Amino acid sequence: MAEREGRARSRWIAAVVVGAVVTLVALTVGRRHLRDVLVRTPPEPAVTDDSARVQTLLDEGIRLLESGDLDGAGERLLKASALAERDARVLGALARLETTRADITWLRTRLLDPTDEQAMEVQNRELSRRLSRARSATDAALGASTTEPSAQRAHVDVLRMAGQLDAARDMASKLPQAPLDAHQAYVLAALDLAGEEAPTAQTFERLQLARAGERTPGRAQAALVFALARAGRFDEARTELVRLETASSVAVLAPDLKAYIDRLADPVPTGPTGATTPGDIRPLIELAQRTAAKGDLDGAEALYQKALAQKPGSVEALTGLAEMARQKNDPRRAAEYYERALNYNPNYVPALVGGADQRWQAGQKKIALAYYRKVLRLVGPDTPYGRRAAARVAEAAGSAPSGAATPSTAAPTSTSTPPASGAGTTSGQTE
């Protein structure tokens, strides 16, 4: 019996010892592992993902864009957009791509012989199509972020190509001023070239910087050739032209640039004053406007004719002549001049408004309304021309828009300072 009790006591002591050992292990090694289990930090999410893929596609797209491979750039950027639909950088790059495509067409309209009405009509239709795509892409980019630099620059480009030069300059003044990179340098230089003024030293500095940012000769190189020719530096223009002939994205412009240089370097005699010489017609246009404002319609008309002789196809001169004819109560001649201006540039807003007013007065309200609606699409309802057009559309519908100006006072007159080209927002017609 005593022996059995001894064995039981021994087992009990052994159990206590084993329990103590287990407890000790649990309190040391086990506690460490238990802590790891209970407070383990969740693993970092793997950077798979789409973010890295989007960045790669974006970088490749911009590289291809700067290399002149617009189709390749478009392919990469569309893939990036599919992965990140609202990424402001991707949308800004897409806007830059579409404005680059439209810009090539815009420059071509500046190079063509303005007396070749058929070629001008074809290119202006193409520009309208391209510009519509560029505007949509830019609106999408600005909808994602109004501070994305590529979107802001695309906005300036779209306004410039639409001829809304005052609005484009206002927008350009809001761009970051430093550091000036190649892309922004081009945007500012192209805006310089949209006017009738001769290129300045600053314009050439911007073009040189923009060209340096192109991996292969692109639109900056083409614009440099154009600017050199406009400045009368024909030998330099021809030298720079050689670089374009093998460029993938702008080689199509080489023949037009060559023809443009030749046309300016060796102008064909025309009109009673002899040879047409390249030059700045802006002073003539502004003098004509001031002369008309003083009531001297004959003197203003003579100045507009002189400007037209120096630059056949100038939409400003043609629109000014139309306004003079309208004020002289000659609707037939006014209609002819408006039609000629719109043949050269179907998006020139002053001619659209003036032509619409003339059609309206002639009782051709269906055609006039088509013009007014086009004006609204181009410049919107919150501009002087837009308010004028909106008032006419509302009048035709039997109601007046709230706060709309009357048609007789809604738009600037031809004595305002007009845009140099395109679909400008000044120098229009009054009722």
JSON list of C-alpha atoms in Angstrom, two decimals, residues 225-375:
[
{"chain": "A", "resi": 225, "resn": "VAL", "atom": "CA", "xyz": [10.61, 75.79, -91.71]},
{"chain": "A", "resi": 226, "resn": "PHE", "atom": "CA", "xyz": [7.30, 77.65, -91.98]},
{"chain": "A", "resi": 227, "resn": "ALA", "atom": "CA", "xyz": [8.54, 80.45, -89.72]},
{"chain": "A", "resi": 228, "resn": "LEU", "atom": "CA", "xyz": [11.83, 80.84, -91.58]},
{"chain": "A", "resi": 229, "resn": "ALA", "atom": "CA", "xyz": [9.98, 81.14, -94.88]},
{"chain": "A", "resi": 230, "resn": "ARG", "atom": "CA", "xyz": [7.59, 83.71, -93.45]},
{"chain": "A", "resi": 231, "resn": "ALA", "atom": "CA", "xyz": [10.57, 85.71, -92.24]},
{"chain": "A", "resi": 232, "resn": "GLY", "atom": "CA", "xyz": [12.08, 85.66, -95.73]},
{"chain": "A", "resi": 233, "resn": "ARG", "atom": "CA", "xyz": [14.99, 83.43, -94.68]},
{"chain": "A", "resi": 234, "resn": "PHE", "atom": "CA", "xyz": [14.50, 81.10, -97.62]},
{"chain": "A", "resi": 235, "resn": "ASP", "atom": "CA", "xyz": [17.94, 79.46, -97.74]},
{"chain": "A", "resi": 236, "resn": "GLU", "atom": "CA", "xyz": [17.71, 78.53, -94.08]},
{"chain": "A", "resi": 237, "resn": "ALA", "atom": "CA", "xyz": [14.17, 77.26, -94.61]},
{"chain": "A", "resi": 238, "resn": "ARG", "atom": "CA", "xyz": [15.31, 74.98, -97.44]},
{"chain": "A", "resi": 239, "resn": "THR", "atom": "CA", "xyz": [18.18, 73.66, -95.33]},
{"chain": "A", "resi": 240, "resn": "GLU", "atom": "CA", "xyz": [15.84, 72.79, -92.47]},
{"chain": "A", "resi": 241, "resn": "LEU", "atom": "CA", "xyz": [13.34, 71.29, -94.89]},
{"chain": "A", "resi": 242, "resn": "VAL", "atom": "CA", "xyz": [15.77, 68.51, -95.82]},
{"chain": "A", "resi": 243, "resn": "ARG", "atom": "CA", "xyz": [15.48, 67.09, -92.29]},
{"chain": "A", "resi": 244, "resn": "LEU", "atom": "CA", "xyz": [11.74, 66.59, -92.74]},
{"chain": "A", "resi": 245, "resn": "GLU", "atom": "CA", "xyz": [11.78, 64.48, -95.86]},
{"chain": "A", "resi": 246, "resn": "THR", "atom": "CA", "xyz": [12.29, 61.21, -93.97]},
{"chain": "A", "resi": 247, "resn": "ALA", "atom": "CA", "xyz": [10.30, 62.11, -90.85]},
{"chain": "A", "resi": 248, "resn": "SER", "atom": "CA", "xyz": [7.49, 59.64, -90.27]},
{"chain": "A", "resi": 249, "resn": "SER", "atom": "CA", "xyz": [4.76, 61.92, -88.97]},
{"chain": "A", "resi": 250, "resn": "VAL", "atom": "CA", "xyz": [5.32, 65.12, -90.93]},
{"chain": "A", "resi": 251, "resn": "ALA", "atom": "CA", "xyz": [6.93, 63.96, -94.18]},
{"chain": "A", "resi": 252, "resn": "VAL", "atom": "CA", "xyz": [3.56, 64.60, -95.77]},
{"chain": "A", "resi": 253, "resn": "LEU", "atom": "CA", "xyz": [4.17, 68.33, -95.22]},
{"chain": "A", "resi": 254, "resn": "ALA", "atom": "CA", "xyz": [7.49, 68.43, -97.08]},
{"chain": "A", "resi": 255, "resn": "PRO", "atom": "CA", "xyz": [6.03, 69.05, -100.58]},
{"chain": "A", "resi": 256, "resn": "ASP", "atom": "CA", "xyz": [3.70, 71.73, -99.22]},
{"chain": "A", "resi": 257, "resn": "LEU", "atom": "CA", "xyz": [6.54, 73.41, -97.35]},
{"chain": "A", "resi": 258, "resn": "LYS", "atom": "CA", "xyz": [8.68, 73.41, -100.48]},
{"chain": "A", "resi": 259, "resn": "ALA", "atom": "CA", "xyz": [5.86, 74.92, -102.54]},
{"chain": "A", "resi": 260, "resn": "TYR", "atom": "CA", "xyz": [5.25, 77.51, -99.83]},
{"chain": "A", "resi": 261, "resn": "ILE", "atom": "CA", "xyz": [8.91, 78.55, -99.77]},
{"chain": "A", "resi": 262, "resn": "ASP", "atom": "CA", "xyz": [9.02, 78.77, -103.56]},
{"chain": "A", "resi": 263, "resn": "ARG", "atom": "CA", "xyz": [5.81, 80.80, -103.67]},
{"chain": "A", "resi": 264, "resn": "LEU", "atom": "CA", "xyz": [7.13, 83.36, -101.19]},
{"chain": "A", "resi": 265, "resn": "ALA", "atom": "CA", "xyz": [10.64, 83.46, -102.61]},
{"chain": "A", "resi": 266, "resn": "ASP", "atom": "CA", "xyz": [9.41, 84.02, -106.17]},
{"chain": "A", "resi": 267, "resn": "PRO", "atom": "CA", "xyz": [5.94, 85.56, -105.97]},
{"chain": "A", "resi": 268, "resn": "VAL", "atom": "CA", "xyz": [3.73, 85.59, -109.04]},
{"chain": "A", "resi": 269, "resn": "PRO", "atom": "CA", "xyz": [2.71, 89.07, -110.23]},
{"chain": "A", "resi": 270, "resn": "THR", "atom": "CA", "xyz": [-0.94, 89.73, -109.56]},
{"chain": "A", "resi": 271, "resn": "GLY", "atom": "CA", "xyz": [-3.35, 92.65, -109.60]},
{"chain": "A", "resi": 272, "resn": "PRO", "atom": "CA", "xyz": [-2.80, 96.25, -110.69]},
{"chain": "A", "resi": 273, "resn": "THR", "atom": "CA", "xyz": [-0.11, 96.91, -108.10]},
{"chain": "A", "resi": 274, "resn": "GLY", "atom": "CA", "xyz": [2.28, 94.35, -109.56]},
{"chain": "A", "resi": 275, "resn": "ALA", "atom": "CA", "xyz": [3.90, 91.60, -107.55]},
{"chain": "A", "resi": 276, "resn": "THR", "atom": "CA", "xyz": [2.44, 90.06, -104.47]},
{"chain": "A", "resi": 277, "resn": "THR", "atom": "CA", "xyz": [5.06, 90.31, -101.77]},
{"chain": "A", "resi": 278, "resn": "PRO", "atom": "CA", "xyz": [5.08, 88.36, -98.56]},
{"chain": "A", "resi": 279, "resn": "GLY", "atom": "CA", "xyz": [4.59, 90.54, -95.55]},
{"chain": "A", "resi": 280, "resn": "ASP", "atom": "CA", "xyz": [2.50, 91.47, -92.59]},
{"chain": "A", "resi": 281, "resn": "ILE", "atom": "CA", "xyz": [-0.97, 92.70, -93.53]},
{"chain": "A", "resi": 282, "resn": "ARG", "atom": "CA", "xyz": [-1.95, 93.35, -89.92]},
{"chain": "A", "resi": 283, "resn": "PRO", "atom": "CA", "xyz": [-1.22, 97.11, -90.10]},
{"chain": "A", "resi": 284, "resn": "LEU", "atom": "CA", "xyz": [-3.43, 97.39, -93.19]},
{"chain": "A", "resi": 285, "resn": "ILE", "atom": "CA", "xyz": [-6.26, 95.48, -91.53]},
{"chain": "A", "resi": 286, "resn": "GLU", "atom": "CA", "xyz": [-6.08, 97.61, -88.40]},
{"chain": "A", "resi": 287, "resn": "LEU", "atom": "CA", "xyz": [-5.92, 100.84, -90.43]},
{"chain": "A", "resi": 288, "resn": "ALA", "atom": "CA", "xyz": [-8.95, 99.69, -92.42]},
{"chain": "A", "resi": 289, "resn": "GLN", "atom": "CA", "xyz": [-10.85, 99.09, -89.18]},
{"chain": "A", "resi": 290, "resn": "ARG", "atom": "CA", "xyz": [-9.99, 102.53, -87.83]},
{"chain": "A", "resi": 291, "resn": "THR", "atom": "CA", "xyz": [-10.92, 104.12, -91.14]},
{"chain": "A", "resi": 292, "resn": "ALA", "atom": "CA", "xyz": [-14.29, 102.36, -91.17]},
{"chain": "A", "resi": 293, "resn": "ALA", "atom": "CA", "xyz": [-14.92, 103.46, -87.59]},
{"chain": "A", "resi": 294, "resn": "LYS", "atom": "CA", "xyz": [-14.56, 107.07, -88.76]},
{"chain": "A", "resi": 295, "resn": "GLY", "atom": "CA", "xyz": [-17.25, 106.49, -91.39]},
{"chain": "A", "resi": 296, "resn": "ASP", "atom": "CA", "xyz": [-14.93, 106.42, -94.41]},
{"chain": "A", "resi": 297, "resn": "LEU", "atom": "CA", "xyz": [-16.24, 103.21, -95.97]},
{"chain": "A", "resi": 298, "resn": "ASP", "atom": "CA", "xyz": [-14.59, 103.82, -99.35]},
{"chain": "A", "resi": 299, "resn": "GLY", "atom": "CA", "xyz": [-11.20, 104.38, -97.75]},
{"chain": "A", "resi": 300, "resn": "ALA", "atom": "CA", "xyz": [-11.60, 101.29, -95.57]},
{"chain": "A", "resi": 301, "resn": "GLU", "atom": "CA", "xyz": [-12.62, 99.21, -98.57]},
{"chain": "A", "resi": 302, "resn": "ALA", "atom": "CA", "xyz": [-9.53, 100.32, -100.49]},
{"chain": "A", "resi": 303, "resn": "LEU", "atom": "CA", "xyz": [-7.32, 99.27, -97.58]},
{"chain": "A", "resi": 304, "resn": "TYR", "atom": "CA", "xyz": [-9.00, 95.87, -97.32]},
{"chain": "A", "resi": 305, "resn": "GLN", "atom": "CA", "xyz": [-8.48, 95.40, -101.07]},
{"chain": "A", "resi": 306, "resn": "LYS", "atom": "CA", "xyz": [-4.81, 96.28, -100.69]},
{"chain": "A", "resi": 307, "resn": "ALA", "atom": "CA", "xyz": [-4.47, 93.73, -97.89]},
{"chain": "A", "resi": 308, "resn": "LEU", "atom": "CA", "xyz": [-6.19, 91.11, -100.04]},
{"chain": "A", "resi": 309, "resn": "ALA", "atom": "CA", "xyz": [-3.80, 91.84, -102.92]},
{"chain": "A", "resi": 310, "resn": "GLN", "atom": "CA", "xyz": [-0.85, 91.26, -100.60]},
{"chain": "A", "resi": 311, "resn": "LYS", "atom": "CA", "xyz": [-2.35, 88.09, -99.18]},
{"chain": "A", "resi": 312, "resn": "PRO", "atom": "CA", "xyz": [-4.92, 86.48, -101.46]},
{"chain": "A", "resi": 313, "resn": "GLY", "atom": "CA", "xyz": [-7.36, 84.45, -99.44]},
{"chain": "A", "resi": 314, "resn": "SER", "atom": "CA", "xyz": [-7.04, 86.49, -96.24]},
{"chain": "A", "resi": 315, "resn": "VAL", "atom": "CA", "xyz": [-10.26, 85.74, -94.41]},
{"chain": "A", "resi": 316, "resn": "GLU", "atom": "CA", "xyz": [-9.92, 88.97, -92.44]},
{"chain": "A", "resi": 317, "resn": "ALA", "atom": "CA", "xyz": [-9.69, 91.09, -95.57]},
{"chain": "A", "resi": 318, "resn": "LEU", "atom": "CA", "xyz": [-12.57, 89.23, -97.22]},
{"chain": "A", "resi": 319, "resn": "THR", "atom": "CA", "xyz": [-14.75, 89.57, -94.13]},
{"chain": "A", "resi": 320, "resn": "GLY", "atom": "CA", "xyz": [-13.89, 93.26, -93.90]},
{"chain": "A", "resi": 321, "resn": "LEU", "atom": "CA", "xyz": [-14.87, 93.76, -97.55]},
{"chain": "A", "resi": 322, "resn": "ALA", "atom": "CA", "xyz": [-18.12, 91.93, -96.87]},
{"chain": "A", "resi": 323, "resn": "GLU", "atom": "CA", "xyz": [-18.85, 94.29, -93.98]},
{"chain": "A", "resi": 324, "resn": "MET", "atom": "CA", "xyz": [-18.13, 97.33, -96.14]},
{"chain": "A", "resi": 325, "resn": "ALA", "atom": "CA", "xyz": [-20.51, 96.01, -98.81]},
{"chain": "A", "resi": 326, "resn": "ARG", "atom": "CA", "xyz": [-23.17, 95.34, -96.20]},
{"chain": "A", "resi": 327, "resn": "GLN", "atom": "CA", "xyz": [-22.88, 98.86, -94.80]},
{"chain": "A", "resi": 328, "resn": "LYS", "atom": "CA", "xyz": [-23.17, 100.20, -98.34]},
{"chain": "A", "resi": 329, "resn": "ASN", "atom": "CA", "xyz": [-26.43, 98.27, -98.75]},
{"chain": "A", "resi": 330, "resn": "ASP", "atom": "CA", "xyz": [-24.97, 95.93, -101.36]},
{"chain": "A", "resi": 331, "resn": "PRO", "atom": "CA", "xyz": [-26.14, 92.51, -100.08]},
{"chain": "A", "resi": 332, "resn": "ARG", "atom": "CA", "xyz": [-25.08, 90.66, -103.23]},
{"chain": "A", "resi": 333, "resn": "ARG", "atom": "CA", "xyz": [-21.43, 91.67, -102.92]},
{"chain": "A", "resi": 334, "resn": "ALA", "atom": "CA", "xyz": [-21.53, 91.14, -99.16]},
{"chain": "A", "resi": 335, "resn": "ALA", "atom": "CA", "xyz": [-22.78, 87.59, -99.67]},
{"chain": "A", "resi": 336, "resn": "GLU", "atom": "CA", "xyz": [-20.04, 86.92, -102.24]},
{"chain": "A", "resi": 337, "resn": "TYR", "atom": "CA", "xyz": [-17.28, 88.07, -99.90]},
{"chain": "A", "resi": 338, "resn": "TYR", "atom": "CA", "xyz": [-18.66, 86.12, -96.95]},
{"chain": "A", "resi": 339, "resn": "GLU", "atom": "CA", "xyz": [-18.87, 83.01, -99.11]},
{"chain": "A", "resi": 340, "resn": "ARG", "atom": "CA", "xyz": [-15.28, 83.44, -100.29]},
{"chain": "A", "resi": 341, "resn": "ALA", "atom": "CA", "xyz": [-14.06, 83.87, -96.71]},
{"chain": "A", "resi": 342, "resn": "LEU", "atom": "CA", "xyz": [-15.87, 80.70, -95.62]},
{"chain": "A", "resi": 343, "resn": "ASN", "atom": "CA", "xyz": [-14.47, 78.78, -98.57]},
{"chain": "A", "resi": 344, "resn": "TYR", "atom": "CA", "xyz": [-11.00, 79.51, -97.22]},
{"chain": "A", "resi": 345, "resn": "ASN", "atom": "CA", "xyz": [-11.93, 78.81, -93.62]},
{"chain": "A", "resi": 346, "resn": "PRO", "atom": "CA", "xyz": [-15.37, 77.32, -92.85]},
{"chain": "A", "resi": 347, "resn": "ASN", "atom": "CA", "xyz": [-14.76, 77.89, -89.14]},
{"chain": "A", "resi": 348, "resn": "TYR", "atom": "CA", "xyz": [-13.99, 81.62, -89.27]},
{"chain": "A", "resi": 349, "resn": "VAL", "atom": "CA", "xyz": [-16.55, 82.87, -86.78]},
{"chain": "A", "resi": 350, "resn": "PRO", "atom": "CA", "xyz": [-16.77, 86.54, -87.88]},
{"chain": "A", "resi": 351, "resn": "ALA", "atom": "CA", "xyz": [-17.59, 85.44, -91.43]},
{"chain": "A", "resi": 352, "resn": "LEU", "atom": "CA", "xyz": [-20.04, 82.84, -90.14]},
{"chain": "A", "resi": 353, "resn": "VAL", "atom": "CA", "xyz": [-21.88, 85.45, -88.07]},
{"chain": "A", "resi": 354, "resn": "GLY", "atom": "CA", "xyz": [-21.78, 88.07, -90.80]},
{"chain": "A", "resi": 355, "resn": "GLY", "atom": "CA", "xyz": [-22.91, 85.56, -93.41]},
{"chain": "A", "resi": 356, "resn": "ALA", "atom": "CA", "xyz": [-25.67, 84.36, -91.10]},
{"chain": "A", "resi": 357, "resn": "ASP", "atom": "CA", "xyz": [-26.86, 87.93, -90.53]},
{"chain": "A", "resi": 358, "resn": "GLN", "atom": "CA", "xyz": [-26.84, 88.58, -94.27]},
{"chain": "A", "resi": 359, "resn": "ARG", "atom": "CA", "xyz": [-28.81, 85.39, -94.97]},
{"chain": "A", "resi": 360, "resn": "TRP", "atom": "CA", "xyz": [-31.25, 86.22, -92.19]},
{"chain": "A", "resi": 361, "resn": "GLN", "atom": "CA", "xyz": [-31.92, 89.67, -93.63]},
{"chain": "A", "resi": 362, "resn": "ALA", "atom": "CA", "xyz": [-32.41, 88.11, -97.06]},
{"chain": "A", "resi": 363, "resn": "GLY", "atom": "CA", "xyz": [-35.07, 85.79, -95.65]},
{"chain": "A", "resi": 364, "resn": "GLN", "atom": "CA", "xyz": [-32.88, 82.66, -95.91]},
{"chain": "A", "resi": 365, "resn": "LYS", "atom": "CA", "xyz": [-33.41, 81.82, -92.25]},
{"chain": "A", "resi": 366, "resn": "LYS", "atom": "CA", "xyz": [-32.85, 78.08, -92.56]},
{"chain": "A", "resi": 367, "resn": "ILE", "atom": "CA", "xyz": [-29.31, 78.61, -93.86]},
{"chain": "A", "resi": 368, "resn": "ALA", "atom": "CA", "xyz": [-28.73, 81.42, -91.36]},
{"chain": "A", "resi": 369, "resn": "LEU", "atom": "CA", "xyz": [-29.75, 79.20, -88.45]},
{"chain": "A", "resi": 370, "resn": "ALA", "atom": "CA", "xyz": [-27.33, 76.50, -89.62]},
{"chain": "A", "resi": 371, "resn": "TYR", "atom": "CA", "xyz": [-24.56, 79.12, -89.46]},
{"chain": "A", "resi": 372, "resn": "TYR", "atom": "CA", "xyz": [-25.65, 80.36, -86.02]},
{"chain": "A", "resi": 373, "resn": "ARG", "atom": "CA", "xyz": [-25.74, 76.83, -84.64]},
{"chain": "A", "resi": 374, "resn": "LYS", "atom": "CA", "xyz": [-22.25, 76.21, -85.99]},
{"chain": "A", "resi": 375, "resn": "VAL", "atom": "CA", "xyz": [-21.07, 79.36, -84.21]}
]
